[in-house]
PDB file of N, CA and C in Angstrom:
ATOM      1  N   MET H   1      -1.515   0.610  36.029  1.00 70.00           N
ATOM      2  CA  MET H   1      -2.145   0.374  36.001  1.00 70.00           C
ATOM      3  C   MET H   1      -2.968   0.060  34.866  1.00 70.00           C
ATOM      4  N   LYS H   2      -4.645  -0.497  35.507  1.00 74.00           N
ATOM      5  CA  LYS H   2      -5.119  -1.319  34.725  1.00 74.00           C
ATOM      6  C   LYS H   2      -5.611  -1.438  33.351  1.00 74.00           C
ATOM      7  N   PRO H   3      -5.412  -1.448  31.938  1.00 77.00           N
ATOM      8  CA  PRO H   3      -6.171  -1.171  30.274  1.00 77.00           C
ATOM      9  C   PRO H   3      -7.103  -1.286  30.355  1.00 77.00           C
ATOM     10  N   ASN H   4      -7.372  -0.530  29.891  1.00 87.00           N
ATOM     11  CA  ASN H   4     -10.006   0.120  30.120  1.00 87.00           C
ATOM     12  C   ASN H   4      -9.628  -1.128  28.957  1.00 87.00           C
ATOM     13  N   ALA H   5     -10.653  -1.587  29.460  1.00 87.00           N
ATOM     14  CA  ALA H   5     -11.845  -2.492  28.038  1.00 87.00           C
ATOM     15  C   ALA H   5     -12.092  -1.263  26.866  1.00 87.00           C
ATOM     16  N   LEU H   6     -12.475  -0.817  27.391  1.00 88.00           N
ATOM     17  CA  LEU H   6     -13.299  -0.434  25.982  1.00 88.00           C
ATOM     18  C   LEU H   6     -12.523   0.706  24.841  1.00 88.00           C
ATOM     19  N   ILE H   7     -11.653   1.145  25.904  1.00 90.00           N
ATOM     20  CA  ILE H   7     -10.591   2.186  25.277  1.00 90.00           C
ATOM     21  C   ILE H   7      -9.813   0.596  24.168  1.00 90.00           C
ATOM     22  N   SER H   8      -9.896  -0.396  24.634  1.00 90.00           N
ATOM     23  CA  SER H   8      -8.923  -1.128  23.534  1.00 90.00           C
ATOM     24  C   SER H   8      -9.665  -1.453  22.276  1.00 90.00           C
ATOM     25  N   LYS H   9     -11.023  -1.868  23.214  1.00 91.00           N
ATOM     26  CA  LYS H   9     -12.243  -2.494  21.618  1.00 91.00           C
ATOM     27  C   LYS H   9     -12.147  -1.084  21.109  1.00 91.00           C
ATOM     28  N   ILE H  10     -12.023  -0.453  20.259  1.00 93.00           N
ATOM     29  CA  ILE H  10     -12.203   0.726  20.746  1.00 93.00           C
ATOM     30  C   ILE H  10     -10.783   1.223  19.102  1.00 93.00           C
ATOM     31  N   GLU H  11      -9.665   0.645  20.196  1.00 93.00           N
ATOM     32  CA  GLU H  11      -8.301   1.188  19.824  1.00 93.00           C
ATOM     33  C   GLU H  11      -8.016  -0.119  18.509  1.00 93.00           C
ATOM     34  N   ALA H  12      -8.821  -1.169  18.541  1.00 93.00           N
ATOM     35  CA  ALA H  12      -8.784  -2.621  17.477  1.00 93.00           C
ATOM     36  C   ALA H  12      -8.966  -2.602  16.642  1.00 93.00           C
ATOM     37  N   LYS H  13     -10.454  -1.514  16.788  1.00 94.00           N
ATOM     38  CA  LYS H  13     -11.501  -1.181  16.222  1.00 94.00           C
ATOM     39  C   LYS H  13     -11.511  -0.132  14.332  1.00 94.00           C
ATOM     40  N   TYR H  14     -10.309   0.595  15.240  1.00 95.00           N
ATOM     41  CA  TYR H  14      -9.614   1.605  14.014  1.00 95.00           C
ATOM     42  C   TYR H  14      -8.623   1.297  13.758  1.00 95.00           C
ATOM     43  N   ASN H  15      -7.672   0.654  14.666  1.00 93.00           N
ATOM     44  CA  ASN H  15      -6.159  -0.129  14.166  1.00 93.00           C
ATOM     45  C   ASN H  15      -7.249  -1.373  12.941  1.00 93.00           C
ATOM     46  N   ALA H  16      -8.436  -2.561  13.100  1.00 95.00           N
ATOM     47  CA  ALA H  16      -8.357  -3.107  11.873  1.00 95.00           C
ATOM     48  C   ALA H  16      -8.996  -1.849  10.508  1.00 95.00           C
ATOM     49  N   LEU H  17      -9.634  -1.235  11.290  1.00 95.00           N
ATOM     50  CA  LEU H  17     -10.279  -0.244   9.390  1.00 95.00           C
ATOM     51  C   LEU H  17      -9.178   0.271   9.068  1.00 95.00           C
ATOM     52  N   PHE H  18      -8.051   1.095   9.943  1.00 95.00           N
ATOM     53  CA  PHE H  18      -6.770   1.125   9.120  1.00 95.00           C
ATOM     54  C   PHE H  18      -5.797  -0.030   8.497  1.00 95.00           C
ATOM     55  N   HIS H  19      -6.080  -0.798   9.132  1.00 94.00           N
ATOM     56  CA  HIS H  19      -5.375  -1.773   8.010  1.00 94.00           C
ATOM     57  C   HIS H  19      -6.031  -2.285   6.627  1.00 94.00           C
ATOM     58  N   LEU H  20      -7.594  -1.945   6.828  1.00 96.00           N
ATOM     59  CA  LEU H  20      -8.294  -2.174   5.768  1.00 96.00           C
ATOM     60  C   LEU H  20      -8.395  -1.486   5.213  1.00 96.00           C
ATOM     61  N   LYS H  21      -8.291  -0.283   6.384  1.00 96.00           N
ATOM     62  CA  LYS H  21      -8.192   1.728   3.843  1.00 96.00           C
ATOM     63  C   LYS H  21      -6.500   0.741   3.475  1.00 96.00           C
ATOM     64  N   MET H  22      -5.523   0.618   3.927  1.00 94.00           N
ATOM     65  CA  MET H  22      -4.262   0.519   4.070  1.00 94.00           C
ATOM     66  C   MET H  22      -4.209  -0.444   2.702  1.00 94.00           C
ATOM     67  N   ASP H  23      -4.957  -1.948   2.680  1.00 94.00           N
ATOM     68  CA  ASP H  23      -4.343  -2.752   1.810  1.00 94.00           C
ATOM     69  C   ASP H  23      -5.415  -2.374   1.064  1.00 94.00           C
ATOM     70  N   MET H  24      -6.447  -1.565   1.086  1.00 96.00           N
ATOM     71  CA  MET H  24      -7.036  -1.356  -0.265  1.00 96.00           C
ATOM     72  C   MET H  24      -6.299  -0.121  -1.016  1.00 96.00           C
ATOM     73  N   LEU H  25      -5.222   0.695   0.218  1.00 95.00           N
ATOM     74  CA  LEU H  25      -5.055   2.247  -1.206  1.00 95.00           C
ATOM     75  C   LEU H  25      -3.363   0.537  -1.705  1.00 95.00           C
ATOM     76  N   MET H  26      -2.987   0.354  -1.011  1.00 94.00           N
ATOM     77  CA  MET H  26      -2.428  -0.609  -1.853  1.00 94.00           C
ATOM     78  C   MET H  26      -2.228  -1.674  -3.225  1.00 94.00           C
ATOM     79  N   GLN H  27      -3.836  -1.994  -2.947  1.00 95.00           N
ATOM     80  CA  GLN H  27      -3.633  -2.883  -4.304  1.00 95.00           C
ATOM     81  C   GLN H  27      -4.718  -1.598  -5.566  1.00 95.00           C
ATOM     82  N   MET H  28      -4.974  -0.605  -5.043  1.00 96.00           N
ATOM     83  CA  MET H  28      -6.335   0.589  -5.712  1.00 96.00           C
ATOM     84  C   MET H  28      -4.323   0.969  -6.859  1.00 96.00           C
ATOM     85  N   GLY H  29      -3.072   1.230  -5.721  1.00 94.00           N
ATOM     86  CA  GLY H  29      -1.999   1.238  -6.481  1.00 94.00           C
ATOM     87  C   GLY H  29      -1.280   0.035  -7.706  1.00 94.00           C
ATOM     88  N   GLN H  30      -1.625  -0.862  -7.428  1.00 95.00           N
ATOM     89  CA  GLN H  30      -0.954  -2.043  -7.868  1.00 95.00           C
ATOM     90  C   GLN H  30      -2.809  -1.669  -9.114  1.00 95.00           C
ATOM     91  N   ASP H  31      -3.922  -2.189  -8.772  1.00 96.00           N
ATOM     92  CA  ASP H  31      -4.808  -2.175 -10.334  1.00 96.00           C
ATOM     93  C   ASP H  31      -3.909  -0.522 -11.251  1.00 96.00           C
ATOM     94  N   ALA H  32      -3.211   0.494 -10.767  1.00 96.00           N
ATOM     95  CA  ALA H  32      -3.878   1.470 -11.195  1.00 96.00           C
ATOM     96  C   ALA H  32      -2.183   1.715 -11.769  1.00 96.00           C
ATOM     97  N   ALA H  33      -1.081   0.723 -11.022  1.00 95.00           N
ATOM     98  CA  ALA H  33       0.579   0.794 -11.939  1.00 95.00           C
ATOM     99  C   ALA H  33      -0.051  -0.317 -12.992  1.00 95.00           C
ATOM    100  N   MET H  34      -0.653  -1.504 -13.042  1.00 95.00           N
ATOM    101  CA  MET H  34      -1.907  -2.245 -14.435  1.00 95.00           C
ATOM    102  C   MET H  34      -2.204  -1.115 -15.100  1.00 95.00           C
ATOM    103  N   ILE H  35      -2.840  -1.297 -15.056  1.00 96.00           N
ATOM    104  CA  ILE H  35      -3.795  -0.350 -15.774  1.00 96.00           C
ATOM    105  C   ILE H  35      -3.056   0.391 -16.999  1.00 96.00           C
ATOM    106  N   ALA H  36      -1.944   1.796 -16.460  1.00 95.00           N
ATOM    107  CA  ALA H  36      -0.966   2.526 -17.187  1.00 95.00           C
ATOM    108  C   ALA H  36       0.077   1.753 -17.970  1.00 95.00           C
ATOM    109  N   ALA H  37       0.177  -0.013 -16.932  1.00 94.00           N
ATOM    110  CA  ALA H  37       0.740  -0.355 -17.946  1.00 94.00           C
ATOM    111  C   ALA H  37       0.477  -1.139 -19.090  1.00 94.00           C
ATOM    112  N   HIS H  38      -0.843  -1.111 -19.663  1.00 95.00           N
ATOM    113  CA  HIS H  38      -1.363  -1.479 -20.144  1.00 95.00           C
ATOM    114  C   HIS H  38      -1.740  -0.427 -21.540  1.00 95.00           C
ATOM    115  N   GLU H  39      -2.268   0.887 -20.907  1.00 96.00           N
ATOM    116  CA  GLU H  39      -2.300   1.958 -21.286  1.00 96.00           C
ATOM    117  C   GLU H  39      -1.021   2.446 -22.260  1.00 96.00           C
ATOM    118  N   VAL H  40      -0.445   2.994 -21.849  1.00 96.00           N
ATOM    119  CA  VAL H  40       1.467   3.356 -21.788  1.00 96.00           C
ATOM    120  C   VAL H  40       2.131   2.101 -22.668  1.00 96.00           C
ATOM    121  N   LEU H  41       2.621   1.387 -21.782  1.00 95.00           N
ATOM    122  CA  LEU H  41       3.135   0.802 -22.757  1.00 95.00           C
ATOM    123  C   LEU H  41       2.360  -0.775 -23.198  1.00 95.00           C
ATOM    124  N   GLN H  42       1.087  -0.949 -23.789  1.00 95.00           N
ATOM    125  CA  GLN H  42       0.453  -2.150 -24.568  1.00 95.00           C
ATOM    126  C   GLN H  42       0.901  -3.626 -23.182  1.00 95.00           C
ATOM    127  N   LEU H  43       1.299  -3.371 -22.336  1.00 93.00           N
ATOM    128  CA  LEU H  43       1.712  -4.665 -21.816  1.00 93.00           C
ATOM    129  C   LEU H  43      -0.215  -5.804 -21.660  1.00 93.00           C
ATOM    130  N   GLY H  44       0.339  -6.763 -22.283  1.00 91.00           N
ATOM    131  CA  GLY H  44      -0.819  -7.631 -21.944  1.00 91.00           C
ATOM    132  C   GLY H  44      -1.091  -8.616 -21.296  1.00 91.00           C
ATOM    133  N   PRO H  45      -1.292 -10.254 -21.288  1.00 91.00           N
ATOM    134  CA  PRO H  45      -1.520 -10.881 -20.832  1.00 91.00           C
ATOM    135  C   PRO H  45      -0.296 -11.230 -19.296  1.00 91.00           C
ATOM    136  N   GLY H  46       0.477 -11.938 -21.456  1.00 90.00           N
ATOM    137  CA  GLY H  46       2.238 -12.560 -20.040  1.00 90.00           C
ATOM    138  C   GLY H  46       3.062 -11.213 -19.532  1.00 90.00           C
ATOM    139  N   ARG H  47       3.393 -10.351 -20.275  1.00 94.00           N
ATOM    140  CA  ARG H  47       3.804  -9.190 -19.464  1.00 94.00           C
ATOM    141  C   ARG H  47       3.532  -7.727 -18.721  1.00 94.00           C
ATOM    142  N   SER H  48       1.740  -8.391 -18.806  1.00 92.00           N
ATOM    143  CA  SER H  48       1.505  -7.671 -17.214  1.00 92.00           C
ATOM    144  C   SER H  48       1.916  -8.258 -16.181  1.00 92.00           C
ATOM    145  N   GLU H  49       1.898  -9.788 -16.505  1.00 91.00           N
ATOM    146  CA  GLU H  49       2.187 -10.137 -15.196  1.00 91.00           C
ATOM    147  C   GLU H  49       3.328 -10.150 -14.490  1.00 91.00           C
ATOM    148  N   THR H  50       4.179 -10.704 -15.446  1.00 94.00           N
ATOM    149  CA  THR H  50       5.778 -10.597 -14.891  1.00 94.00           C
ATOM    150  C   THR H  50       5.947  -8.268 -14.047  1.00 94.00           C
ATOM    151  N   PHE H  51       5.450  -7.534 -15.238  1.00 95.00           N
ATOM    152  CA  PHE H  51       5.197  -5.851 -14.510  1.00 95.00           C
ATOM    153  C   PHE H  51       5.256  -6.146 -13.191  1.00 95.00           C
ATOM    154  N   CYS H  52       3.308  -6.604 -13.188  1.00 94.00           N
ATOM    155  CA  CYS H  52       2.581  -6.614 -11.234  1.00 94.00           C
ATOM    156  C   CYS H  52       3.930  -7.072 -10.631  1.00 94.00           C
ATOM    157  N   THR H  53       4.646  -8.573 -10.832  1.00 94.00           N
ATOM    158  CA  THR H  53       5.317  -8.696  -9.707  1.00 94.00           C
ATOM    159  C   THR H  53       6.431  -8.338  -9.142  1.00 94.00           C
ATOM    160  N   ALA H  54       6.836  -7.932 -10.914  1.00 95.00           N
ATOM    161  CA  ALA H  54       8.285  -6.244 -10.501  1.00 95.00           C
ATOM    162  C   ALA H  54       7.692  -5.482  -9.710  1.00 95.00           C
ATOM    163  N   TYR H  55       6.452  -5.324  -9.686  1.00 95.00           N
ATOM    164  CA  TYR H  55       5.658  -3.906  -8.706  1.00 95.00           C
ATOM    165  C   TYR H  55       5.927  -4.029  -7.560  1.00 95.00           C
ATOM    166  N   ILE H  56       5.479  -5.569  -7.224  1.00 95.00           N
ATOM    167  CA  ILE H  56       4.918  -6.226  -5.137  1.00 95.00           C
ATOM    168  C   ILE H  56       6.622  -6.305  -5.253  1.00 95.00           C
ATOM    169  N   GLU H  57       7.264  -6.804  -5.329  1.00 96.00           N
ATOM    170  CA  GLU H  57       8.955  -6.806  -5.489  1.00 96.00           C
ATOM    171  C   GLU H  57       9.335  -5.635  -5.519  1.00 96.00           C
ATOM    172  N   ALA H  58       8.543  -4.902  -6.262  1.00 96.00           N
ATOM    173  CA  ALA H  58       9.762  -2.699  -5.352  1.00 96.00           C
ATOM    174  C   ALA H  58       9.316  -2.524  -5.226  1.00 96.00           C
ATOM    175  N   MET H  59       7.524  -3.218  -4.592  1.00 95.00           N
ATOM    176  CA  MET H  59       7.354  -2.391  -3.345  1.00 95.00           C
ATOM    177  C   MET H  59       7.491  -3.082  -1.508  1.00 95.00           C
ATOM    178  N   ASN H  60       7.728  -4.439  -1.760  1.00 95.00           N
ATOM    179  CA  ASN H  60       8.664  -4.623  -0.966  1.00 95.00           C
ATOM    180  C   ASN H  60      10.056  -4.280  -0.496  1.00 95.00           C
ATOM    181  N   GLY H  61      10.182  -4.475  -0.796  1.00 96.00           N
ATOM    182  CA  GLY H  61      12.084  -3.520  -1.370  1.00 96.00           C
ATOM    183  C   GLY H  61      12.409  -1.965  -0.540  1.00 96.00           C
ATOM    184  N   MET H  62      11.223  -1.646  -1.094  1.00 95.00           N
ATOM    185  CA  MET H  62      11.225  -0.680  -0.854  1.00 95.00           C
ATOM    186  C   MET H  62      11.489  -0.361   1.040  1.00 95.00           C
ATOM    187  N   ALA H  63       9.803  -0.446   0.950  1.00 95.00           N
ATOM    188  CA  ALA H  63       9.199  -1.154   2.559  1.00 95.00           C
ATOM    189  C   ALA H  63      10.593  -1.744   3.448  1.00 95.00           C
ATOM    190  N   ARG H  64      11.087  -2.976   2.943  1.00 96.00           N
ATOM    191  CA  ARG H  64      12.234  -3.130   3.670  1.00 96.00           C
ATOM    192  C   ARG H  64      13.204  -3.019   3.748  1.00 96.00           C
ATOM    193  N   MET H  65      13.883  -1.647   3.070  1.00 96.00           N
ATOM    194  CA  MET H  65      14.737  -0.867   2.824  1.00 96.00           C
ATOM    195  C   MET H  65      14.635   0.459   4.114  1.00 96.00           C
ATOM    196  N   VAL H  66      13.392   0.772   4.041  1.00 95.00           N
ATOM    197  CA  VAL H  66      12.688   2.185   4.943  1.00 95.00           C
ATOM    198  C   VAL H  66      12.901   1.222   6.559  1.00 95.00           C
ATOM    199  N   CYS H  67      12.140   0.255   6.389  1.00 95.00           N
ATOM    200  CA  CYS H  67      11.385  -0.621   8.047  1.00 95.00           C
ATOM    201  C   CYS H  67      13.370  -0.744   9.160  1.00 95.00           C
ATOM    202  N   GLU H  68      13.838  -1.452   7.697  1.00 96.00           N
ATOM    203  CA  GLU H  68      15.468  -1.286   9.011  1.00 96.00           C
ATOM    204  C   GLU H  68      16.100   0.216   8.842  1.00 96.00           C
ATOM    205  N   ASP H  69      16.420   0.598   7.433  1.00 95.00           N
ATOM    206  CA  ASP H  69      16.885   1.766   8.195  1.00 95.00           C
ATOM    207  C   ASP H  69      16.489   2.427   9.486  1.00 95.00           C
ATOM    208  N   GLN H  70      14.581   2.353   9.495  1.00 95.00           N
ATOM    209  CA  GLN H  70      14.168   3.662  10.735  1.00 95.00           C
ATOM    210  C   GLN H  70      15.402   2.750  12.250  1.00 95.00           C
ATOM    211  N   GLN H  71      15.489   1.769  11.826  1.00 95.00           N
ATOM    212  CA  GLN H  71      15.698   1.333  13.405  1.00 95.00           C
ATOM    213  C   GLN H  71      17.210   1.928  13.817  1.00 95.00           C
ATOM    214  N   ASP H  72      18.028   1.960  12.900  1.00 94.00           N
ATOM    215  CA  ASP H  72      18.539   3.066  13.869  1.00 94.00           C
ATOM    216  C   ASP H  72      18.939   4.094  13.659  1.00 94.00           C
ATOM    217  N   ASP H  73      17.167   4.797  12.664  1.00 94.00           N
ATOM    218  CA  ASP H  73      17.028   6.189  11.891  1.00 94.00           C
ATOM    219  C   ASP H  73      16.254   6.669  12.035  1.00 94.00           C
ATOM    220  N   SER H  74      15.893   6.530  12.549  1.00 92.00           N
ATOM    221  CA  SER H  74      14.464   7.214  12.283  1.00 92.00           C
ATOM    222  C   SER H  74      13.954   8.653  11.677  1.00 92.00           C
ATOM    223  N   GLU H  75      14.446   8.907  10.502  1.00 92.00           N
ATOM    224  CA  GLU H  75      13.899  10.242   9.395  1.00 92.00           C
ATOM    225  C   GLU H  75      14.633   9.074   8.374  1.00 92.00           C
ATOM    226  N   PHE H  76      14.977   8.060   8.877  1.00 95.00           N
ATOM    227  CA  PHE H  76      16.008   6.335   7.538  1.00 95.00           C
ATOM    228  C   PHE H  76      15.864   7.438   5.794  1.00 95.00           C
ATOM    229  N   VAL H  77      17.071   8.359   6.458  1.00 95.00           N
ATOM    230  CA  VAL H  77      17.843   9.331   5.327  1.00 95.00           C
ATOM    231  C   VAL H  77      18.649   8.125   4.358  1.00 95.00           C
ATOM    232  N   TYR H  78      18.973   7.088   4.806  1.00 96.00           N
ATOM    233  CA  TYR H  78      19.894   6.275   4.156  1.00 96.00           C
ATOM    234  C   TYR H  78      18.905   5.890   2.937  1.00 96.00           C
ATOM    235  N   ALA H  79      17.982   5.420   3.520  1.00 96.00           N
ATOM    236  CA  ALA H  79      16.844   4.660   2.361  1.00 96.00           C
ATOM    237  C   ALA H  79      16.429   5.585   1.765  1.00 96.00           C
ATOM    238  N   LYS H  80      15.902   7.119   1.508  1.00 96.00           N
ATOM    239  CA  LYS H  80      15.789   8.084   1.046  1.00 96.00           C
ATOM    240  C   LYS H  80      16.274   8.150  -0.054  1.00 96.00           C
ATOM    241  N   ALA H  81      17.501   8.463   0.559  1.00 97.00           N
ATOM    242  CA  ALA H  81      18.660   8.793  -0.573  1.00 97.00           C
ATOM    243  C   ALA H  81      18.718   7.594  -2.080  1.00 97.00           C
ATOM    244  N   LYS H  82      18.654   6.248  -1.367  1.00 97.00           N
ATOM    245  CA  LYS H  82      18.932   5.322  -2.394  1.00 97.00           C
ATOM    246  C   LYS H  82      17.483   5.184  -2.813  1.00 97.00           C
ATOM    247  N   ILE H  83      16.643   5.653  -2.652  1.00 97.00           N
ATOM    248  CA  ILE H  83      15.596   5.645  -3.710  1.00 97.00           C
ATOM    249  C   ILE H  83      15.122   6.526  -4.350  1.00 97.00           C
ATOM    250  N   ASP H  84      15.071   8.239  -3.663  1.00 97.00           N
ATOM    251  CA  ASP H  84      16.025   9.060  -4.604  1.00 97.00           C
ATOM    252  C   ASP H  84      16.210   8.569  -5.838  1.00 97.00           C
ATOM    253  N   GLU H  85      17.625   8.003  -5.224  1.00 97.00           N
ATOM    254  CA  GLU H  85      19.072   7.877  -6.445  1.00 97.00           C
ATOM    255  C   GLU H  85      18.306   6.457  -7.283  1.00 97.00           C
ATOM    256  N   GLN H  86      17.421   5.365  -7.391  1.00 97.00           N
ATOM    257  CA  GLN H  86      16.623   5.349  -8.458  1.00 97.00           C
ATOM    258  C   GLN H  86      15.873   6.092  -9.095  1.00 97.00           C
ATOM    259  N   ILE H  87      14.981   6.050  -8.450  1.00 97.00           N
ATOM    260  CA  ILE H  87      14.364   7.239  -9.156  1.00 97.00           C
ATOM    261  C   ILE H  87      14.763   8.389 -10.271  1.00 97.00           C
ATOM    262  N   ARG H  88      15.705   9.261  -9.846  1.00 98.00           N
ATOM    263  CA  ARG H  88      16.679   9.630  -9.830  1.00 98.00           C
ATOM    264  C   ARG H  88      17.270   9.360 -11.883  1.00 98.00           C
ATOM    265  N   ALA H  89      17.128   8.013 -11.482  1.00 98.00           N
ATOM    266  CA  ALA H  89      18.317   7.427 -12.835  1.00 98.00           C
ATOM    267  C   ALA H  89      16.702   6.998 -13.813  1.00 98.00           C
ATOM    268  N   ILE H  90      15.961   6.713 -12.643  1.00 97.00           N
ATOM    269  CA  ILE H  90      14.775   5.989 -13.608  1.00 97.00           C
ATOM    270  C   ILE H  90      13.916   7.580 -14.696  1.00 97.00           C
ATOM    271  N   VAL H  91      13.390   8.726 -14.254  1.00 96.00           N
ATOM    272  CA  VAL H  91      12.896   9.760 -14.462  1.00 96.00           C
ATOM    273  C   VAL H  91      14.173  10.743 -14.990  1.00 96.00           C
ATOM    274  N   GLY H  92      15.434  10.700 -14.951  1.00 97.00           N
ATOM    275  CA  GLY H  92      16.024  11.610 -15.127  1.00 97.00           C
ATOM    276  C   GLY H  92      16.113  12.813 -14.967  1.00 97.00           C
ATOM    277  N   ASP H  93      17.259  14.280 -14.332  1.00 97.00           N
ATOM    278  CA  ASP H  93      17.062  14.952 -13.711  1.00 97.00           C
ATOM    279  C   ASP H  93      15.795  16.466 -13.664  1.00 97.00           C
ATOM    280  N   ASP H  94      15.730  16.386 -15.426  1.00 97.00           N
ATOM    281  CA  ASP H  94      14.186  16.948 -15.340  1.00 97.00           C
ATOM    282  C   ASP H  94      13.293  16.790 -14.419  1.00 97.00           C
ATOM    283  N   LEU H  95      12.767  15.569 -14.819  1.00 97.00           N
ATOM    284  CA  LEU H  95      11.125  14.995 -13.758  1.00 97.00           C
ATOM    285  C   LEU H  95      11.997  14.748 -12.490  1.00 97.00           C
ATOM    286  N   PHE H  96      12.743  14.779 -12.177  1.00 97.00           N
ATOM    287  CA  PHE H  96      12.989  13.982 -10.595  1.00 97.00           C
ATOM    288  C   PHE H  96      12.700  15.568  -9.354  1.00 97.00           C
ATOM    289  N   LYS H  97      11.628  15.154  -8.890  1.00 96.00           N
ATOM    290  CA  LYS H  97      11.476  15.250  -7.402  1.00 96.00           C
ATOM    291  C   LYS H  97      11.612  14.942  -6.530  1.00 96.00           C
ATOM    292  N   PRO H  98      13.012  15.519  -5.634  1.00 96.00           N
ATOM    293  CA  PRO H  98      13.067  14.907  -4.361  1.00 96.00           C
ATOM    294  C   PRO H  98      11.877  14.272  -3.663  1.00 96.00           C
ATOM    295  N   TRP H  99      12.876  13.282  -2.459  1.00 96.00           N
ATOM    296  CA  TRP H  99      10.895  12.219  -1.537  1.00 96.00           C
ATOM    297  C   TRP H  99       9.903  13.462  -1.047  1.00 96.00           C
ATOM    298  N   GLU H 100      11.213  14.793  -0.735  1.00 94.00           N
ATOM    299  CA  GLU H 100      10.064  15.523   0.747  1.00 94.00           C
ATOM    300  C   GLU H 100       9.180  16.018  -0.444  1.00 94.00           C
ATOM    301  N   GLU H 101       9.268  16.545  -1.377  1.00 95.00           N
ATOM    302  CA  GLU H 101       8.145  17.116  -3.175  1.00 95.00           C
ATOM    303  C   GLU H 101       7.212  15.237  -3.672  1.00 95.00           C
ATOM    304  N   ARG H 102       7.996  14.872  -3.457  1.00 95.00           N
ATOM    305  CA  ARG H 102       6.699  13.415  -3.808  1.00 95.00           C
ATOM    306  C   ARG H 102       5.814  12.947  -2.434  1.00 95.00           C
ATOM    307  N   TYR H 103       6.680  12.369  -0.953  1.00 93.00           N
ATOM    308  CA  TYR H 103       5.996  11.504   0.282  1.00 93.00           C
ATOM    309  C   TYR H 103       5.349  13.604   0.873  1.00 93.00           C
ATOM    310  N   GLY H 104       6.058  14.232   1.128  1.00 90.00           N
ATOM    311  CA  GLY H 104       5.742  15.337   1.707  1.00 90.00           C
ATOM    312  C   GLY H 104       6.434  15.305   2.927  1.00 90.00           C
ATOM    313  N   ARG H 105       6.540  16.660   3.671  1.00 72.00           N
ATOM    314  CA  ARG H 105       7.987  16.490   4.886  1.00 72.00           C
ATOM    315  C   ARG H 105       7.945  15.977   6.338  1.00 72.00           C
ATOM    316  N   ASN H 106       6.533  15.208   6.089  1.00 63.00           N
ATOM    317  CA  ASN H 106       6.279  15.099   7.333  1.00 63.00           C
ATOM    318  C   ASN H 106       5.900  13.995   7.414  1.00 63.00           C
ATOM    319  N   LEU H 107       6.688  13.182   6.526  1.00 56.00           N
ATOM    320  CA  LEU H 107       7.143  11.885   6.179  1.00 56.00           C
ATOM    321  C   LEU H 107       8.886  11.444   7.421  1.00 56.00           C
TER     322      LEU H 107
END
């Protein structure tokens, strides 16, 4: 079956819009983290740059772990467990919420 040019054009438009919105959401998350780090931890220009770099590395590491795990497991159980393990160690048992609560059950 020959691809429909109009449908392909519409899909490309919505795909580009989706990626634009995702980029904006990621940047807002980074900006919010920087603002929170400044307000709560009093991070200024030097330490905030270090924090920002660590934030980006953590985000990329999580994404990479999920993508790699999804190659063998569509529910990426291992990646969820490892991320949950890190979050639990950071926030403690009293404040910890498992992946399904933090992200919703549909992911």
